[in-house]
Amino acid sequence: MNDFLIIGPILIPLITLIVCLALEMWGKKASTASFIGVVATLAVATMLVTRVNSGGTLTMEMGGWQPPYGIVIVADLLAALMVWISAFVVLVVLVYGINGKMPGKGGGHVHVLVQGLLLGVCGSFLTGDLFNLYVWFEVMLISSFVLMARDKGRKQLEGGLVYVILNLVASAMFLCGAGLLYGELGTLNFADMAVKMQALDDPTFVNTTGSLLFVAFAAKAGLFPFYFWLPASYHRAGPAVSALFAGLLTKVGVYALLRTFTLVFTDANGFSSNIILYISMFTMVFGVLGAVAQYHVRRLLAFHIISQIGYMVAGLAIGTPLALAAVIFYTLHHIAVKTCLFLVGGVLEMRTGTPDIRKHGGFYQSNPLLAVLFLIPALSLGGIPPLSGFWAKLNLVEAGIAREEWLFIFVALAVGILTLFSMVKIWNESFWKSPPADAEVNLPLWPGKPTTAMVMLCVLTLVFSFSGKFVFDLSEKAAAALHDPSMYIEAVLGGGSE
Amino acid sequence: MITVLCILIGLLFAGATYCLLQRSLMRVLIGILMLGHGVNLLLLASSEPLSRQVAILNEDGVPRDVGSADPLPQALILTAIVIGFGLSVFTLALARSCFVKSGDDDVRQLGEEDIP
């Protein structure tokens, strides 16, 4: 049973992918099969979170090869939570209508690709092996490449190409780091690497390989100065697809950073993590400044992803248990909120036929429900109490005060104000002002239930806000395991899932 | 042998960096292909044949001294080659579609936006 719980979030999307492919090749619709697959994944993920929360980390050895020789799948609380929220986001996007696309654009096999994306994302969260992580990254990336370029418009293809090229370079860096690590340590298992790295005591080696992997993960996460692919590509995909990317892809990079830089490349092992804090502050500032200058609704939101990633990685750099708990809470909150904002952005775009917010207007009057569904995540992102973003930022700043990182606190608060400012900009332009004379406000939407999808995410945001204690307790538990790597090492190397 | 390999890897990385910084899309793609080959060779070089006991166990779980090179890096390279091949083909197809749509292979046009 435990074995199935661990492997389920990988196995179910894989089986669903094959079923969807078969159905589509027979000329049948794959949407129902895809939906059932995601619901099953979500159910298994829920059980996994409960089981890991009560019974501790689960591990599974692939093919019976004992670690450190074989590949091991590890579900600790952080991985389980990330798998859960990923399955939830994919479910929401399917409800929203993944076929949601600009009029007159084609493209098939969308459900196969979505399942492939979920497969890659869940695999990345659950693997306990560095090279296996590379493989899951590539599974995730190839699915997202095809989803991006699926509409075959000139802008989509060009955005897709930027995305592909920069991610391929990042993957090459990842492989270099993995190769050098294996050459020196003779292992690729995270837990075993952590043990051997402690024994090695070679700061030059730790910093070389650590920097290579940092660059690779930073490029996937969208950190300064590696984020340029993100605002050049995300908004060019269809609304549903870009919401899926906004929710999941960069967070896999953040997860990989959290995993490796609390376990293998720690200060105790000689890695100089100061630079991470400065990079994250630059990320926060440049991301939000980019957003302030934008008028393309989803491009503006894409810039916000970058600045929010800065907050998460800053928490990693501070590195106290409170900061790590804040990062985990921040990541969960951010996935829900950002996906919802992209979904709202997509509806605005479809209703008006243009992504330019200066040509929008009057949605507060014509569609008050949509206005509420925008306000909840927007205010949460800006950090207005009592919404979830406030709790995330509060804990992060508290952790910063405890470590006396005054510059970080100043940057965090200033960026928070600018975030709110650009949310208010969308509010003013799209919802508040009266529509321009020649503007459309009621073009038809695609088949799907966008309102239901957005309500689901808003409810999740409200749950994060008002039962924040419950979610934060989970985050604290996950963070405690991150802060003390011996628990992870014990679980992986000390005998498996009996 | 290892020295020759290292020089070759260095040359591939240098060439790849040069190509990646060019404005022509085709050269950027060639740069990515070269980078992939450089990384594969780096994996091979870092495995240092005969330098450690390999993951072939006796019945009592102790690594067996079989006097052969570590097979794992070769498995890694094989995986990386397969993945790299698939991604290269996809990237080439994408680049071709881009070129057909825009009639230009200058990478600077890729980031142009209609709306500021």
Tab-separated table of C-alpha atoms in Angstrom, chain B residues 10-55:
chain	number	residue	atom	x	y	z
B	10	GLY	CA	37.452	22.594	-23.425
B	11	LEU	CA	37.452	23.187	-27.177
B	12	LEU	CA	33.830	22.027	-27.475
B	13	PHE	CA	32.720	24.326	-24.640
B	14	ALA	CA	34.638	27.267	-26.117
B	15	GLY	CA	33.169	26.672	-29.551
B	16	ALA	CA	29.684	26.238	-28.093
B	17	THR	CA	29.953	29.510	-26.150
B	18	TYR	CA	31.134	31.337	-29.276
B	19	CYS	CA	28.241	29.964	-31.321
B	20	LEU	CA	25.637	30.655	-28.622
B	21	LEU	CA	26.613	34.334	-28.599
B	22	GLN	CA	25.988	34.749	-32.341
B	23	ARG	CA	22.950	36.480	-33.793
B	24	SER	CA	22.162	33.823	-36.346
B	25	LEU	CA	19.652	31.280	-35.067
B	26	MET	CA	21.374	28.449	-36.936
B	27	ARG	CA	24.669	29.138	-35.176
B	28	VAL	CA	22.933	29.220	-31.798
B	29	LEU	CA	21.535	25.777	-32.552
B	30	ILE	CA	24.962	24.479	-33.569
B	31	GLY	CA	26.237	25.917	-30.294
B	32	ILE	CA	23.652	23.927	-28.354
B	33	LEU	CA	24.578	20.717	-30.171
B	34	MET	CA	28.280	21.278	-29.424
B	35	LEU	CA	27.483	22.017	-25.805
B	36	GLY	CA	25.601	18.715	-25.571
B	37	HIS	CA	28.581	16.782	-26.934
B	38	GLY	CA	30.963	18.597	-24.592
B	39	VAL	CA	28.814	17.696	-21.609
B	40	ASN	CA	28.609	14.036	-22.652
B	41	LEU	CA	32.384	13.830	-22.893
B	42	LEU	CA	32.677	15.568	-19.535
B	43	LEU	CA	30.500	12.859	-17.993
B	44	LEU	CA	32.804	10.247	-19.508
B	45	ALA	CA	35.966	11.997	-18.337
B	46	SER	CA	34.673	12.497	-14.823
B	47	SER	CA	34.069	8.772	-14.469
B	48	GLU	CA	37.837	8.057	-14.591
B	49	PRO	CA	37.930	4.430	-15.729
B	50	LEU	CA	39.147	1.931	-13.110
B	51	SER	CA	39.235	4.551	-10.364
B	52	ARG	CA	36.631	3.033	-8.080
B	53	GLN	CA	34.745	-0.111	-7.238
B	54	VAL	CA	31.733	-0.565	-9.438
B	55	ALA	CA	28.107	-1.154	-8.550
